[in-house]
PDB file of C-alpha atoms in Angstrom:
ATOM      1  CA  MET A   1      -5.555  34.228  26.246  1.00 70.00           C
ATOM      2  CA  GLU A   2      -8.833  32.415  25.541  1.00 71.00           C
ATOM      3  CA  MET A   3      -8.443  33.122  21.833  1.00 79.00           C
ATOM      4  CA  ASP A   4      -4.980  31.556  21.873  1.00 87.00           C
ATOM      5  CA  ILE A   5      -6.344  28.401  23.524  1.00 88.00           C
ATOM      6  CA  ALA A   6      -9.202  28.209  21.020  1.00 87.00           C
ATOM      7  CA  ALA A   7      -6.838  28.711  18.095  1.00 89.00           C
ATOM      8  CA  LEU A   8      -4.509  26.026  19.434  1.00 90.00           C
ATOM      9  CA  SER A   9      -7.437  23.650  19.895  1.00 90.00           C
ATOM     10  CA  MET A  10      -8.655  24.271  16.326  1.00 92.00           C
ATOM     11  CA  SER A  11      -5.134  23.802  14.984  1.00 93.00           C
ATOM     12  CA  MET A  12      -4.699  20.515  16.843  1.00 94.00           C
ATOM     13  CA  ALA A  13      -8.070  19.224  15.620  1.00 93.00           C
ATOM     14  CA  ASP A  14      -7.204  20.191  12.040  1.00 94.00           C
ATOM     15  CA  SER A  15      -3.843  18.466  12.335  1.00 95.00           C
ATOM     16  CA  SER A  16      -5.520  15.332  13.685  1.00 95.00           C
ATOM     17  CA  VAL A  17      -7.936  15.228  10.729  1.00 95.00           C
ATOM     18  CA  GLN A  18      -5.088  15.716   8.258  1.00 96.00           C
ATOM     19  CA  ASN A  19      -3.088  12.903   9.864  1.00 96.00           C
ATOM     20  CA  ALA A  20      -6.079  10.558   9.788  1.00 96.00           C
ATOM     21  CA  LEU A  21      -6.666  11.358   6.131  1.00 96.00           C
ATOM     22  CA  SER A  22      -3.006  10.766   5.291  1.00 97.00           C
ATOM     23  CA  VAL A  23      -3.003   7.404   7.058  1.00 97.00           C
ATOM     24  CA  SER A  24      -6.214   6.401   5.299  1.00 96.00           C
ATOM     25  CA  MET A  25      -4.830   7.322   1.870  1.00 97.00           C
ATOM     26  CA  LEU A  26      -1.584   5.458   2.604  1.00 97.00           C
ATOM     27  CA  LYS A  27      -3.549   2.345   3.608  1.00 97.00           C
ATOM     28  CA  LYS A  28      -5.594   2.457   0.399  1.00 97.00           C
ATOM     29  CA  SER A  29      -2.412   2.899  -1.632  1.00 97.00           C
ATOM     30  CA  MET A  30      -0.718  -0.030   0.103  1.00 97.00           C
ATOM     31  CA  ASP A  31      -3.796  -2.231  -0.447  1.00 96.00           C
ATOM     32  CA  SER A  32      -3.768  -1.342  -4.131  1.00 97.00           C
ATOM     33  CA  VAL A  33      -0.059  -2.160  -4.468  1.00 97.00           C
ATOM     34  CA  GLU A  34      -0.588  -5.449  -2.622  1.00 97.00           C
ATOM     35  CA  ASP A  35      -3.353  -6.435  -5.069  1.00 96.00           C
ATOM     36  CA  THR A  36      -1.167  -5.495  -8.039  1.00 96.00           C
ATOM     37  CA  MET A  37       1.780  -7.503  -6.719  1.00 95.00           C
ATOM     38  CA  ALA A  38      -0.463 -10.518  -6.098  1.00 94.00           C
ATOM     39  CA  SER A  39      -1.550 -10.314  -9.746  1.00 94.00           C
ATOM     40  CA  PHE A  40       2.087 -10.120 -10.882  1.00 92.00           C
ATOM     41  CA  ILE A  41       3.044 -13.119  -8.760  1.00 90.00           C
ATOM     42  CA  GLU A  42       0.127 -15.116 -10.159  1.00 90.00           C
ATOM     43  CA  MET A  43       1.145 -14.156 -13.691  1.00 88.00           C
ATOM     44  CA  ILE A  44       4.775 -15.197 -13.071  1.00 84.00           C
ATOM     45  CA  ASP A  45       3.670 -18.488 -11.489  1.00 81.00           C
ATOM     46  CA  ASN A  46       1.609 -19.301 -14.593  1.00 81.00           C
ATOM     47  CA  MET A  47       4.354 -18.404 -17.070  1.00 78.00           C
ATOM     48  CA  PRO A  48       5.533 -21.401 -19.124  1.00 72.00           C
ATOM     49  CA  SER A  49       9.149 -22.400 -19.417  1.00 68.00           C
ATOM     50  CA  PRO A  50      10.941 -20.576 -22.253  1.00 71.00           C
ATOM     51  CA  ASP A  51      12.367 -23.818 -23.680  1.00 69.00           C
ATOM     52  CA  GLY A  52       9.087 -25.713 -23.356  1.00 65.00           C
ATOM     53  CA  ARG A  53      10.572 -28.551 -21.279  1.00 67.00           C
ATOM     54  CA  GLY A  54       8.944 -27.898 -17.946  1.00 61.00           C
ATOM     55  CA  GLN A  55       8.206 -25.449 -15.213  1.00 60.00           C
ATOM     56  CA  LEU A  56      10.394 -22.519 -14.299  1.00 59.00           C
ATOM     57  CA  LEU A  57      12.408 -22.851 -11.114  1.00 61.00           C
ATOM     58  CA  ASN A  58      10.673 -21.520  -8.051  1.00 61.00           C
ATOM     59  CA  VAL A  59      13.095 -18.869  -6.814  1.00 62.00           C
ATOM     60  CA  ARG A  60      10.713 -17.554  -4.145  1.00 61.00           C
ATOM     61  CA  VAL A  61      11.568 -19.666  -1.126  1.00 54.00           C
TER      62      VAL A  61
END
C-alpha cells in the first residue's frame, strides 16, 4: 500500500514537471513567432508601392 502511494506521488510529480516544461516551451515558441510576425509586419509597412505613385493601402484596420 505504501509503495503504491509513493509510486503515485512520484508519477504525479513527474507529470507536473513535464507539464511545466511543455508550457515553458510553448511560451518560448509563441514569443519567437510573435517576434517574427512583428518583423514581417514592419517589412510590409515599409514596402513601397508597386507603381511608384504612393503608399500601399493599409488593409490592417
